[in-house]
Coordinates of C-alpha atoms and ligand atoms in Angstrom, one line a residue:
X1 CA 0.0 0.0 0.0
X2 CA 1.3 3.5 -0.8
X3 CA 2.6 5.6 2.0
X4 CA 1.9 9.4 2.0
X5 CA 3.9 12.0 4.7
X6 CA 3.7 15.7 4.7
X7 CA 6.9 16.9 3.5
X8 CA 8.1 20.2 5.3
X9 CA 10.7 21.0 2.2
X10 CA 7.8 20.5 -0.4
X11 CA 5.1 21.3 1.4
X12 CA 3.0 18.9 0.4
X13 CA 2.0 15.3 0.8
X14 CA 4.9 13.2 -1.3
X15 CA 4.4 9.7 -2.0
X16 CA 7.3 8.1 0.1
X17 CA 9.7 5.5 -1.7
X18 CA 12.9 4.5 0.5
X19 CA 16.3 5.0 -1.0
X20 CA 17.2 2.1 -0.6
X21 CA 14.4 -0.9 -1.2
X22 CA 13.9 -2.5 2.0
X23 CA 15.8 0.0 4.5
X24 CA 14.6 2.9 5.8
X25 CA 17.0 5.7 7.2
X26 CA 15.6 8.1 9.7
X27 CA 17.5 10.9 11.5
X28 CA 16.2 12.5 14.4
X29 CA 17.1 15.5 16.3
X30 CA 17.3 14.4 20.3
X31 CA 17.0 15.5 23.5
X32 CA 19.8 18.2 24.7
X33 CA 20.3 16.8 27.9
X34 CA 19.9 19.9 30.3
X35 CA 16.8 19.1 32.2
X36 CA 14.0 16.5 32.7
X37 CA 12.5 16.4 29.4
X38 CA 8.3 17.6 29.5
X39 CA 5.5 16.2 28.3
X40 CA 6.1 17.8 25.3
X41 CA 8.9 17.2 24.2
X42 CA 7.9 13.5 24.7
X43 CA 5.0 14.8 22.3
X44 CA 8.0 14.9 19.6
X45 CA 9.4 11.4 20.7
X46 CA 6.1 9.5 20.0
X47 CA 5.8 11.1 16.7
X48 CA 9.1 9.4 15.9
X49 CA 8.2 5.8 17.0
X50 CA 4.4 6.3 15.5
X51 CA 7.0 6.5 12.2
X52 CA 9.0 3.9 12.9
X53 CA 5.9 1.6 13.5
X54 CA 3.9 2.1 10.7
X55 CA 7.1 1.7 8.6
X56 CA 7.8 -1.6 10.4
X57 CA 4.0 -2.2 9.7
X58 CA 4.6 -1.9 6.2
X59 CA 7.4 -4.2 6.1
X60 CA 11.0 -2.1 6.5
X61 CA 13.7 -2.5 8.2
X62 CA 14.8 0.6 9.9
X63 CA 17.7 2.1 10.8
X64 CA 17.3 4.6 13.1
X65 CA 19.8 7.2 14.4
X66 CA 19.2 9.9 17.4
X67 CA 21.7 12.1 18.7
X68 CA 21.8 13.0 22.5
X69 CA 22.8 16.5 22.6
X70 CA 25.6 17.4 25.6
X71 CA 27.2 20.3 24.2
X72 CA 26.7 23.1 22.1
X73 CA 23.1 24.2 22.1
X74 CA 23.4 27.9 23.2
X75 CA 20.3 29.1 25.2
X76 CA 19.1 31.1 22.3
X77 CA 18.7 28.3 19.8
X78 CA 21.1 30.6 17.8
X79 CA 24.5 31.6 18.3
X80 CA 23.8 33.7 21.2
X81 CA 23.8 33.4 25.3
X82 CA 25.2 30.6 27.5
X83 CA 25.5 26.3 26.3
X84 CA 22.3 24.8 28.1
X85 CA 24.2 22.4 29.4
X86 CA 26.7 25.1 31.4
X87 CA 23.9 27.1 32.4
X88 CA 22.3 23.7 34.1
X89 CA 25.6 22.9 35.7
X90 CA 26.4 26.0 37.2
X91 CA 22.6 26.5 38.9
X92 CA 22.9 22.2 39.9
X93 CA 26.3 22.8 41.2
X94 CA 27.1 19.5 39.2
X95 CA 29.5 19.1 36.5
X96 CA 28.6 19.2 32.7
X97 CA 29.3 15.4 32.1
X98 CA 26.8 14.9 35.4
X99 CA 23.8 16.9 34.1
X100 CA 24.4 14.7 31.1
X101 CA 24.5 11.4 32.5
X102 CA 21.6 12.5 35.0
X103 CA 19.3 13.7 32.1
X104 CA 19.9 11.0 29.6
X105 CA 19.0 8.4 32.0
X106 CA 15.9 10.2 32.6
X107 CA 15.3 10.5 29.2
X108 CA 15.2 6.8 28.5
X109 CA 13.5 6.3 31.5
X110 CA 10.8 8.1 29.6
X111 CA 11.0 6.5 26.4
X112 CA 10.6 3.2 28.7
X113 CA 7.6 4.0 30.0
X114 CA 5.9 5.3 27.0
X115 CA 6.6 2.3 25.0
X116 CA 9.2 4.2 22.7
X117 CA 11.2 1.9 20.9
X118 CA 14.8 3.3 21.1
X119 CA 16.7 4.0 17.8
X120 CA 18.9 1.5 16.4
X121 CA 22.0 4.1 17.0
X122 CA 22.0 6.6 19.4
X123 CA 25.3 9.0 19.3
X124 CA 26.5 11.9 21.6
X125 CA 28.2 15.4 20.3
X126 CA 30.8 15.2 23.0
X127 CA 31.6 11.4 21.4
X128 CA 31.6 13.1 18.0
X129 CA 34.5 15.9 18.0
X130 CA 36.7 14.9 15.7
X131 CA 34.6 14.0 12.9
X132 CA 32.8 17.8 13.2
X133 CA 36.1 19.2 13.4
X134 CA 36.7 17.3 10.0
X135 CA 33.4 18.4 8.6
X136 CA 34.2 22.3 9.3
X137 CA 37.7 22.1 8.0
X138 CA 36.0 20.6 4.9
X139 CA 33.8 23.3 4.6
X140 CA 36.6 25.8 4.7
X141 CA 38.2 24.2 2.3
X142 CA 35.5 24.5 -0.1
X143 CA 34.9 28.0 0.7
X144 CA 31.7 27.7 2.6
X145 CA 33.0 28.9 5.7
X146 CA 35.3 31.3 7.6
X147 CA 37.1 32.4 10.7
X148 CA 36.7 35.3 12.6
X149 CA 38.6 36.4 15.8
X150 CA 35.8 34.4 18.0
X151 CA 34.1 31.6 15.6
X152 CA 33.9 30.1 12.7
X153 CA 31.1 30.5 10.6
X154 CA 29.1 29.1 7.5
X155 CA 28.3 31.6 4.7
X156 CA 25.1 31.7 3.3
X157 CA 26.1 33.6 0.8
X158 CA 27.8 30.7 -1.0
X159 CA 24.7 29.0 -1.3
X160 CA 22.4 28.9 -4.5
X161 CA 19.5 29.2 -2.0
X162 CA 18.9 30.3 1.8
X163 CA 16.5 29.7 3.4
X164 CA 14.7 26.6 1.4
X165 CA 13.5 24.8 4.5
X166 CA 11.5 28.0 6.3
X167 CA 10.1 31.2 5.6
X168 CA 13.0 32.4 7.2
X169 CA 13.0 36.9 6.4
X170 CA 16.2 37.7 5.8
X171 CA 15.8 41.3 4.9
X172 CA 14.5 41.8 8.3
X173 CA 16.7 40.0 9.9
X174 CA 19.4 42.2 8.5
X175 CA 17.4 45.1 8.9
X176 CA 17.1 43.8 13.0
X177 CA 20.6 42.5 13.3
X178 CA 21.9 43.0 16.8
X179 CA 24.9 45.2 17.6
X180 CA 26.6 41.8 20.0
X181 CA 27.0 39.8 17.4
X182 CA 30.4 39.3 15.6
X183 CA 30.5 42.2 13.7
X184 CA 33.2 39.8 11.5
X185 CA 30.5 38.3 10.4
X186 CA 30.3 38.5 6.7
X187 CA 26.1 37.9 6.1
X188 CA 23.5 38.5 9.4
X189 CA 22.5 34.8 8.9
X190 CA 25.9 33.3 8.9
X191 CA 25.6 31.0 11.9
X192 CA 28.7 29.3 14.2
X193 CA 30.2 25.8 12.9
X194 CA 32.9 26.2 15.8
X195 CA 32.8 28.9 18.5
X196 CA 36.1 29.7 20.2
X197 CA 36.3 28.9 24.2
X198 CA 36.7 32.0 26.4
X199 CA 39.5 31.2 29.2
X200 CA 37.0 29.6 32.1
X201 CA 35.0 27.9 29.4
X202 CA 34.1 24.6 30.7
X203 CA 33.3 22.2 27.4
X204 CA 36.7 22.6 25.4
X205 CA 38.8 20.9 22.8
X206 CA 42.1 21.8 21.3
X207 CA 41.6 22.3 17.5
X208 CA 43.7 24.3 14.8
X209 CA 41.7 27.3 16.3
X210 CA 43.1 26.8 19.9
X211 CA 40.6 25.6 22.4
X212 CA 37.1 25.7 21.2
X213 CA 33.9 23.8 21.0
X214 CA 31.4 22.8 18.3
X215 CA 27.8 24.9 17.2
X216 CA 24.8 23.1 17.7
X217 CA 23.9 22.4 14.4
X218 CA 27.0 20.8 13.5
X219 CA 26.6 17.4 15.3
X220 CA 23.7 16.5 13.3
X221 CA 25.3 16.9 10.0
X222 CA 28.6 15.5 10.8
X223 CA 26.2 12.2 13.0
X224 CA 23.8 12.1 10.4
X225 CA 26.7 11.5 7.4
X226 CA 29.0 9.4 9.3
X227 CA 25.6 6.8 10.2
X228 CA 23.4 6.8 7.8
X229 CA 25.4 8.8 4.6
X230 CA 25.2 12.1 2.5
X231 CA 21.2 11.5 1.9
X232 CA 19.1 9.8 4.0
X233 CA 15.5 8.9 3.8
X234 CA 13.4 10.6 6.8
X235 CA 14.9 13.9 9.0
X236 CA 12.5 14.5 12.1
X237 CA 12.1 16.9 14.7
X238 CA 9.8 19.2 16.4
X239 CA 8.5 22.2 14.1
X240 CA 10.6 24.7 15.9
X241 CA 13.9 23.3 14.5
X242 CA 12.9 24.2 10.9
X243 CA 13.4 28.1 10.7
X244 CA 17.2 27.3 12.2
X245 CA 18.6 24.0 13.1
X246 CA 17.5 22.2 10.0
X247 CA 17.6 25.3 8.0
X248 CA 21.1 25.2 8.9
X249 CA 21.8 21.6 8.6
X250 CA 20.3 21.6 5.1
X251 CA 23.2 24.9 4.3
X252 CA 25.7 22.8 6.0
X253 CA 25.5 19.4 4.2
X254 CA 24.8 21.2 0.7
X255 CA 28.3 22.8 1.2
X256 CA 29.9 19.4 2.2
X257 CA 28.7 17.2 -0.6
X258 CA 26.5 19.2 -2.6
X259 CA 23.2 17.4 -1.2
X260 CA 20.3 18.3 1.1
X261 CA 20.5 15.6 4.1
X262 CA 17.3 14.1 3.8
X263 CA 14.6 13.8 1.4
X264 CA 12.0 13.8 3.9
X265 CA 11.5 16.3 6.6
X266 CA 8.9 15.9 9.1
X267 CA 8.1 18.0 12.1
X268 CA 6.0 17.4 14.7
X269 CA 3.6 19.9 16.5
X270 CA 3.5 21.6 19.9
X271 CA 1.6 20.2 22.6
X272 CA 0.0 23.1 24.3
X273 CA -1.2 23.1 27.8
X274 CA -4.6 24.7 28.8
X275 CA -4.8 26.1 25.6
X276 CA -0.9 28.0 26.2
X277 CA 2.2 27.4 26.5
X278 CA 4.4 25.3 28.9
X279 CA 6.8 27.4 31.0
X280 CA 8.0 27.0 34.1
X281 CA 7.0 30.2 35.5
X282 CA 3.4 29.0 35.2
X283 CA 4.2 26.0 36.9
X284 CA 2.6 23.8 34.0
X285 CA 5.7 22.2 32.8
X286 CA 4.5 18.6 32.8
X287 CA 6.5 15.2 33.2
X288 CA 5.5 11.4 32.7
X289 CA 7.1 11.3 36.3
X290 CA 3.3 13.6 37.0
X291 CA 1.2 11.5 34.9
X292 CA 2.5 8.2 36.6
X293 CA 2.1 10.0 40.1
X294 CA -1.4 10.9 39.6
X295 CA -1.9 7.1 39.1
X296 CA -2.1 6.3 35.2
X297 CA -0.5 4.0 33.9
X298 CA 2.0 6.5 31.4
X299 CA 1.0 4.9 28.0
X300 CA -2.2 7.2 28.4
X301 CA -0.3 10.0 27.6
X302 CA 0.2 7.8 24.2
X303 CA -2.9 7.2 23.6
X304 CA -3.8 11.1 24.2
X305 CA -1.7 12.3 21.8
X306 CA -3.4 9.8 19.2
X307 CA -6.8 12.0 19.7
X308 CA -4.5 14.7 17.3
X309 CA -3.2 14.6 13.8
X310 CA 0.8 15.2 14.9
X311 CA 0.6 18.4 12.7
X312 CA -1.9 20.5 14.6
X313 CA -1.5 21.8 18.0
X314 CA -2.7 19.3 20.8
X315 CA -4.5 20.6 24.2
X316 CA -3.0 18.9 27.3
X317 CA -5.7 18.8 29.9
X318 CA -6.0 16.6 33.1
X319 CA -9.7 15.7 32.0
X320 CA -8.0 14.8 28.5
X321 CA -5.8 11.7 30.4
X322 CA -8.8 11.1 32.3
X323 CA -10.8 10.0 29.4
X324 CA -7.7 8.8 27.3
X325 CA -7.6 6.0 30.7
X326 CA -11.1 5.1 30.4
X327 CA -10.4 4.5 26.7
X328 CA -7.3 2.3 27.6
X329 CA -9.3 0.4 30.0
X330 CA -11.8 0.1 27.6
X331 CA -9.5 -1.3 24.6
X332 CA -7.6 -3.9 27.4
X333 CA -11.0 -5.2 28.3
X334 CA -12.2 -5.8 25.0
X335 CA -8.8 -7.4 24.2
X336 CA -9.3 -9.4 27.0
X337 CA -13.1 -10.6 26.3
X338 CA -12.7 -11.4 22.7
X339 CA -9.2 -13.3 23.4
X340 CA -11.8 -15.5 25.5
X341 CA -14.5 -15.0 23.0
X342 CA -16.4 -18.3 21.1
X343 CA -19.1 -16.4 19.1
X344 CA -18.6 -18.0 15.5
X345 CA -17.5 -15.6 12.2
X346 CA -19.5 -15.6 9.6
X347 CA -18.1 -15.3 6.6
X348 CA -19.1 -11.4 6.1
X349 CA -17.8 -11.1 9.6
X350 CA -14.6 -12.2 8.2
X351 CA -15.1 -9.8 5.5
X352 CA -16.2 -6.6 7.9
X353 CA -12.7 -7.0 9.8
X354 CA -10.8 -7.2 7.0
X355 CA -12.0 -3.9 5.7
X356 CA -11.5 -2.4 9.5
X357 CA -7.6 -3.5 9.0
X358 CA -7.3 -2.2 5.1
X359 CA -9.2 1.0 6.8
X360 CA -6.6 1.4 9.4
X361 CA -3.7 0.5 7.4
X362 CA -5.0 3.7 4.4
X363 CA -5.1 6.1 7.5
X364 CA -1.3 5.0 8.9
X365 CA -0.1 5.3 5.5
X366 CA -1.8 8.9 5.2
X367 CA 0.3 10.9 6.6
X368 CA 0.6 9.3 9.8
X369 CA -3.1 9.2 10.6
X370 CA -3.5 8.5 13.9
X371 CA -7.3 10.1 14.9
X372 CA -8.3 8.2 11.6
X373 CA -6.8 5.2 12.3
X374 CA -8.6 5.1 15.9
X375 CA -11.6 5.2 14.7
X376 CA -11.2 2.2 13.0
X377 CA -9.3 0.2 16.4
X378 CA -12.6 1.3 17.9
X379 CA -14.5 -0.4 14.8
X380 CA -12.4 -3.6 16.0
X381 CA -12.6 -3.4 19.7
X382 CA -16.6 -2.7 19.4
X383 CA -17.1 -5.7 17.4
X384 CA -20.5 -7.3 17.7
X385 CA -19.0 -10.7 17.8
X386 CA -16.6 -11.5 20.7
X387 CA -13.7 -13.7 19.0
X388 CA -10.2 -14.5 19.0
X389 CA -9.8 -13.3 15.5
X390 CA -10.4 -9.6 16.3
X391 CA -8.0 -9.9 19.7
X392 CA -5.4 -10.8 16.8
X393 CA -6.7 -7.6 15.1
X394 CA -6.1 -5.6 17.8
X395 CA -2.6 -6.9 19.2
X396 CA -1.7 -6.1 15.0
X397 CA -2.6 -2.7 15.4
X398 CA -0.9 -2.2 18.8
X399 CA 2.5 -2.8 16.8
X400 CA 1.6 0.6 15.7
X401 CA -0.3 2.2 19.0
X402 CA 2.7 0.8 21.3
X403 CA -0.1 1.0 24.4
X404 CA 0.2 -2.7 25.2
X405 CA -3.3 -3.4 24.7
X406 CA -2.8 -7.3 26.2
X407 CA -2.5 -6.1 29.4
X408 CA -5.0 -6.4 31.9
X409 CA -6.6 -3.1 32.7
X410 CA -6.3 -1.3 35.6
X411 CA -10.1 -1.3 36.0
X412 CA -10.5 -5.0 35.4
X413 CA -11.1 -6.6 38.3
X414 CA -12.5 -2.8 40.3
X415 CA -15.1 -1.9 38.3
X416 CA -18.2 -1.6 39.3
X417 CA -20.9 -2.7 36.9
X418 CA -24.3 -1.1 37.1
X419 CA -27.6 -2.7 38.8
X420 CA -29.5 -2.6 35.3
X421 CA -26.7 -4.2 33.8
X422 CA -26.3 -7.2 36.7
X423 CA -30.3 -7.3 36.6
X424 CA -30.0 -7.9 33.3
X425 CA -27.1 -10.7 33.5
X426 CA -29.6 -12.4 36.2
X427 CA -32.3 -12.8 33.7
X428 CA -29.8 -14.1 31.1
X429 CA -28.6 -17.0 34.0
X430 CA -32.9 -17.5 34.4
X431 CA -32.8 -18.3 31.1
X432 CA -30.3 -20.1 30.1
X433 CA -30.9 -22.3 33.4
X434 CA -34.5 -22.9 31.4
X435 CA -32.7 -23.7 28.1
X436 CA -34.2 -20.7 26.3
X437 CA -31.3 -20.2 23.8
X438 CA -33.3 -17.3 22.0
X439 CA -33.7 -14.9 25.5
X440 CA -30.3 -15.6 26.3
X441 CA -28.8 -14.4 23.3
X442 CA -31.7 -11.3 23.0
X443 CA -30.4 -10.0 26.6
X444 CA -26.5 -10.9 25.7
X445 CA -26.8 -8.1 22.7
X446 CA -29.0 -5.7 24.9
X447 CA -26.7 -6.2 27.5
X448 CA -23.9 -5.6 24.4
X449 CA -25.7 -2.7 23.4
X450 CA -24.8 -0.6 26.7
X451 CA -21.5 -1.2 26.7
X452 CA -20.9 -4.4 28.8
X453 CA -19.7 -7.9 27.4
X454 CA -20.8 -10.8 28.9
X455 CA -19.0 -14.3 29.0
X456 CA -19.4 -17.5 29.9
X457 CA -16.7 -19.5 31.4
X458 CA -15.7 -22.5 33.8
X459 CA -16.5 -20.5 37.3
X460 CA -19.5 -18.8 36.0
X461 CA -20.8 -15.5 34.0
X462 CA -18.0 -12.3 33.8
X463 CA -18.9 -8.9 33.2
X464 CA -16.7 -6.6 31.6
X465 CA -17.2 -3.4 29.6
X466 CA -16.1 -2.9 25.9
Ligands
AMP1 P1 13.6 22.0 24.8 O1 14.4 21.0 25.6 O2 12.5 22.6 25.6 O3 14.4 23.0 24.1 O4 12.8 21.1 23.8 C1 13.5 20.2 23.0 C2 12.7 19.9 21.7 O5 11.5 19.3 22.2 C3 12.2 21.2 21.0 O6 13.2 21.6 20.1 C4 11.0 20.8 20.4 O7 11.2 20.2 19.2 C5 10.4 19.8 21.4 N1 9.4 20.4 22.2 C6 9.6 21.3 23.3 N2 8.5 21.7 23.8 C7 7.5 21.1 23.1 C8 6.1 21.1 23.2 N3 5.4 21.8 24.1 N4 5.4 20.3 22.3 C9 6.1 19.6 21.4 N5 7.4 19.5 21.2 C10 8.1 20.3 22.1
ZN2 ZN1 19.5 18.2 15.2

């Protein structure tokens, strides 16, 4: 079946077609390991394994590569202010290589919880110097970049084209360029490949340029080429790397081999909370470490973020991952009752869940789907007939959803079940005690009707609801 993304270089829908037949290569831009990453930004994580999945789902291999970055992002994104990862040491009164190691952990602590499959390779900056260093002395050499007395910096100028990723205004960026910057600089969008360490800098190498350390958007380039070559299939990333980080990625690898990185570049949406924006200053900067201490089991969260196409804003709200848990209970028991299930199939049964998985499958494959696609898990799990088959169906589509569906709920055994519905399973006992096949099966589909599956096994009737 064909598979559709949203190309942020295009802008459009492009029919994807691997590189290489039956190996997908995917770069994605990871965590910068300064502080306990937010809800958020785990909003940008799940967007990368939804990818991987419904790759997988389609039959490629993947190979996978995230870098961890632990030096070089300067607070502004840009080339301005302090590295995050300084700034975060000095106010923990830990060292640089601690905030890394402390954060990372955390990070994959994260990933563990929500189900995330972990890339195939996974690479650091601060394990990647010499190779960057190589990649900006190859830029020099072909006259795409250039030293001043406190960096060294790409030239845009050099390019055929800048910006080609963003909208990025360059007239008014010259028009608003700041006084601090290098005033060496020969274009206001030149950006730092290599900034130059002032004496008590703590992250420092000796290079050719004396000690110094790299830019942020240099470790990506130099990672992405040395694992997965000059062109790759699939860059991701959240939306706000496109006006500068992959802008500037794109600038750097065209100047190094004459190629933009990737020929796919999706970017995931912000997750908003309340309708605004995280900060900490509001106090609404979210964890999974908050979502798992309120009681949920994390892969609601998941399961949220499925309620939004990953290119429009999402809400966050508390009564959001309240209903997202009902709906995960809700999936487990049914899981759980048709795994059990001996209703027979008929034929146009059969036939009906076939077109529920060819259904969910077009809406994967469109862009990454997801809201689509759970309407038609809901199709599967609200099945009329209770039956092994359509358990199968759903653990098939969990290899996309990643929210463990064959576990048992955490309502499973606690809920309560209504008096009308337990009258009602009392009649159905009355019934089939008098061999009347007919009412039993009349109340087992009103009983179906409002929500609540009914089963018989060896130690009597169980209730559950769908
Ligand atoms: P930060 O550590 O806050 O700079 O975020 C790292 C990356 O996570 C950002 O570059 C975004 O791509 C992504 N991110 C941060 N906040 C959000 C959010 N609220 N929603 C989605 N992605 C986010
Ligand atoms: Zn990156």
């Amino acid at each position: 079946m064909e598979i559709y993304f949203y190309n942020t270089l295009t802008k459009q829908k492009d029919r994807f077609e691997p590189i290489d037949s039956n190996e997908v290569r995917i770069y994605s831009c990871g965590p910068t390991v300064y502080k306990d990453a937010s809800i958020g930004n785990m909003r940008t994580n799940i967007l990368n394994d939804i990818l991987r999945r419904v790759l997988k789902y389609n039959g490629y291999k993947i190979k996978h590569a995230m870098n961890i970055t632990d030096v070089g992002h300067l607070v502004s994104d840009g080339d301005e202010g302090e590295d995050k990862m300084l700034k975060s040491a000095r106010e923990e009164q830990k060292s640089p290589i601690e905030i890394a190691e402390h954060y990372t952990q955390l990070f994959f602590n994260d990933l563990k919880d929500l189900n995330i499959e972990i890339p195939e390779i996974v690479c650091k900056a601060t394990e990647h110097i010499k190779e960057m260093l190589e990649y900006v002395e190859k830029l020099i050499e072909e006259g795409y970049a250039y030293e001043t007395s406190t960096a060294i910096y790409f030239d845009i100028s050099k390019l055929d084209k800048y910006p080609i990723l963003s909208n990025l205004d360059l007239e008014n960026q010259k028009a608003g360029a700041r006084v601090d910057v290098d005033t060496e600089k020969r274009n206001p969008a030149d950006f730092a490949l290599w900034i130059k360490a002032k004496p008590n800098h703590l992250m420092k190498w000796d290079s050719q340029w004396g000690p110094s350390y790299p830019g942020w958007h240099i470790e990506c380039s130099t990672m992405g080429q040395k694992y997965l070559g000059e062109q790759f299939d699939i860059h991701t990333g959240g939306i706000d790397l496109v006006p500068t980080h992959h802008e500037n990625e794109i600038a750097q690898s065209k100047g190094r081999c004459g190629k933009i990185p990737a020929k796919f570049w999706i970017h995931g949406e912000y997750l908003l909370i309340n309708g605004g924006k995280m900060s900490k200053s509001l106090k609404n900067v979210f964890l999974v470490r908050d979502i798992k201490e309120r009681g949920y089991d994390p892969l609601v969260y998941k399961l949220f973020s499925y309620s939004c196409h990953y290119r429009n804003k999402l809400n966050f709200t508390w009564e959001g991952i309240d209903a997202a848990s009902k709906s995960l209970d809700r999936l487990r028991n049914s899981y759980q009752s048709n795994l059990n299930g001996n209703d027979i199939l008929s034929r146009d049964d059969i036939e009906k869940l076939n077109q529920i998985e060819e259904n969910f499958h077009k809406a994967i494959n469109d862009d990454l789907n997801m809201p689509l696609a759970m309407s038609y898990v809901w199709e599967a799990a609200r099945f009329e007939k209770k039956n092994s088959e359509v358990a199968k169906l759903l653990a098939k589509f969990d290899t996309v959803l990643g929210i463990e569906v064959d576990k048992l709920s955490s309502s499973s055994e606690k809920e309560e079940i209504p008096q009308e519905i337990l009258d009602l399973v009392e009649q159905r006992k009355i019934a089939r005690d008098n061999k009347d096949w007919a009412k039993s099966d009349e109340l087992r589909d009103l009983i179906s009707e409002m929500g609540y599956c009914v089963k018989d096994t060896k130690q009597g009737m169980e209730i559950s609801k769908v």
